[in-house]
Coordinates of C-alpha atoms in Angstrom, one line a residue:
X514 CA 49.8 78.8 56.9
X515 CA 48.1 81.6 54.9
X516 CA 45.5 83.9 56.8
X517 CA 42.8 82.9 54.1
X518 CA 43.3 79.1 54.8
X519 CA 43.3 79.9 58.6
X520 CA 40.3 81.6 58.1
X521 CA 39.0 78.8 56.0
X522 CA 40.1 76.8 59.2
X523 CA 38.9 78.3 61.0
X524 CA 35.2 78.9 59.7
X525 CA 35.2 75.1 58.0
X526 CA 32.9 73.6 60.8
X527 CA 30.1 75.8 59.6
X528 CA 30.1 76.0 56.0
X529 CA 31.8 72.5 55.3
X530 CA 28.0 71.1 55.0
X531 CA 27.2 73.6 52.4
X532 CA 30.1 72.8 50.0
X533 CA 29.9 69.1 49.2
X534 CA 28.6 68.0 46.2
X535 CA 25.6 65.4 47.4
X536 CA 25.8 62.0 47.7
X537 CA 22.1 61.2 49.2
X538 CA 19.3 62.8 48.7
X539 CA 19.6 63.9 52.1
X540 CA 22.9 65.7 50.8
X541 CA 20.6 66.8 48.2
X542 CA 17.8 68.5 50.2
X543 CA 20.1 70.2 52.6
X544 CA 21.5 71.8 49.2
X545 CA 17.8 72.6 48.3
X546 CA 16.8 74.1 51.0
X547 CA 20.4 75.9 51.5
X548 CA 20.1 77.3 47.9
X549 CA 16.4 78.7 48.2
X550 CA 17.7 80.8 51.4
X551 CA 20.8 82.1 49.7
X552 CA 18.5 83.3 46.7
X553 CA 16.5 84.9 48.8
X554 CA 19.1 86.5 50.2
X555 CA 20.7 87.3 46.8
X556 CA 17.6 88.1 44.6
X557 CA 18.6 89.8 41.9
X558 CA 21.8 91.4 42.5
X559 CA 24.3 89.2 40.7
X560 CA 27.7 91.1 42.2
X561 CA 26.4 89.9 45.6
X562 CA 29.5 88.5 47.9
X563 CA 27.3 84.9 48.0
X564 CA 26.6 84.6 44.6
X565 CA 29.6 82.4 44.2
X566 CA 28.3 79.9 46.3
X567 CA 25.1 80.2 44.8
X568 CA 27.1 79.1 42.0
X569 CA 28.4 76.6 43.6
X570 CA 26.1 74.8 45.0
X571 CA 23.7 75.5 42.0
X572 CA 25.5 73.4 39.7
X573 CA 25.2 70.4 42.0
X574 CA 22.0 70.5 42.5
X575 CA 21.3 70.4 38.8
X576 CA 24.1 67.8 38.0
X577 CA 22.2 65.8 40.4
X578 CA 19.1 66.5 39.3
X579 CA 20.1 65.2 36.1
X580 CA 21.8 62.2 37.6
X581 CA 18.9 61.2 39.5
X582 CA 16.1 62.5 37.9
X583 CA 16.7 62.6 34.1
X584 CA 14.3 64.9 32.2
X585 CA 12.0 62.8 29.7
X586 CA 12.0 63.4 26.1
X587 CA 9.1 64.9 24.8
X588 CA 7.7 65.3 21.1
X589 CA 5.9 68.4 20.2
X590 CA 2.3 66.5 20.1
X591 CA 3.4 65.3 23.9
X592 CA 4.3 69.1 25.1
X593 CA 0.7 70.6 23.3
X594 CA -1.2 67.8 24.9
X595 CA -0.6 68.9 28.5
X596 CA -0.3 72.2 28.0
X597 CA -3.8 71.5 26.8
X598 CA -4.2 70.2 29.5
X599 CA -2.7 72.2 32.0
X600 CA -5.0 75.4 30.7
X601 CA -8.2 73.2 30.6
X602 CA -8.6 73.7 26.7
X603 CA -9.9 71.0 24.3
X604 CA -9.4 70.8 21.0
X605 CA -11.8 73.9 19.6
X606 CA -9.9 76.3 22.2
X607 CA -6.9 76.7 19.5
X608 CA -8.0 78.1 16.4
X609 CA -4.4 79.1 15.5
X610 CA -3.6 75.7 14.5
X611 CA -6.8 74.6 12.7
X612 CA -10.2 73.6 13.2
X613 CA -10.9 71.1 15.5
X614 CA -10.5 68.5 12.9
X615 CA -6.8 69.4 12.2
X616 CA -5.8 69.4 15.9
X617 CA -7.8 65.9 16.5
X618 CA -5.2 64.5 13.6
X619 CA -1.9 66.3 15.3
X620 CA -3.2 64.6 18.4
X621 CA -3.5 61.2 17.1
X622 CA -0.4 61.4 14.9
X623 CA -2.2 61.4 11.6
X624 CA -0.6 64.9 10.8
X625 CA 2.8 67.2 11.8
X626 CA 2.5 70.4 13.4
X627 CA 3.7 72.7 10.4
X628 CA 6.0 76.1 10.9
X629 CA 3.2 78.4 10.8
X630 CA 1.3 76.0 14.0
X631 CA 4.2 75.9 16.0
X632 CA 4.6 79.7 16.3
X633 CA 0.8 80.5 16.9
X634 CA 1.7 77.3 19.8
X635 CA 4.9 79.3 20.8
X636 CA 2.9 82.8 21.1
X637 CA 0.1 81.4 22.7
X638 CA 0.9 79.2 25.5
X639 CA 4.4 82.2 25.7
X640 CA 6.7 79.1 25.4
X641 CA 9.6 78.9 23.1
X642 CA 9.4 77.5 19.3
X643 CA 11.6 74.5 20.0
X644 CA 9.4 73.2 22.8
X645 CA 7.6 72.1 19.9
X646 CA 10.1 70.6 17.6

């Protein structure tokens, strides 16, 4: 036997929780919380020894999140609506796009947001262009 699978052996007991991809969502909260620790441990520093099991572990949280918890689709009207309403703003609040006329209609589907909408949108609210395509 190798030293590095000794080693692995040897160590297994304590990191074979962390390196299984979940199953529950038991599996999945131990990964949670396991991941928020290593990132704090990490920060920024993306030549860290643990980075690779931030990796790791990482990409199965996502894959489940994805799994389990599939995001929505969301038209451009649906993502100005609540960011409307996430900032407390009503309709007069976005002069960018129009008077309070023009943004009544993109709310109630009688008009599109055009180009020249979606990039005062995309500057205001600091989001990209596409959430609004």
């Amino acid at each position: 036997m190798s030293v590095l699978i000794e080693q692995v052996a040897e160590h297994w007991q304590f990191v074979s929780p962390l390196l299984r991809k979940p199953k529950t969502e038991a599996d999945y909260d131990v990964l949670v919380e396991a991941l928020d620790e290593l990132l704090d441990i990490v920060g920024e520093d993306e030549a860290h020894p643990l980075m690779g099991v931030v990796d790791i572990i990482g990409d199965w949280v996502e894959a489940y999140d994805l799994e389990h918890w599939p995001v929505p689709e969301a038209s451009g009207v649906d993502v100005l609506r609540s960011l409307m309403q996430e900032h407390g703003l009503t309709q007069s609040d976005l002069p960018g796009v129009g008077a309070q006329s023009v943004v009544s209609e993109i709310l109630s589907g009688k008009r599109q947001l055009n180009v020249r909408q979606i990039r005062w949108l995309a500057d205001y609210f600091k989001v990209p262009v596409d959430m609004f395509i």
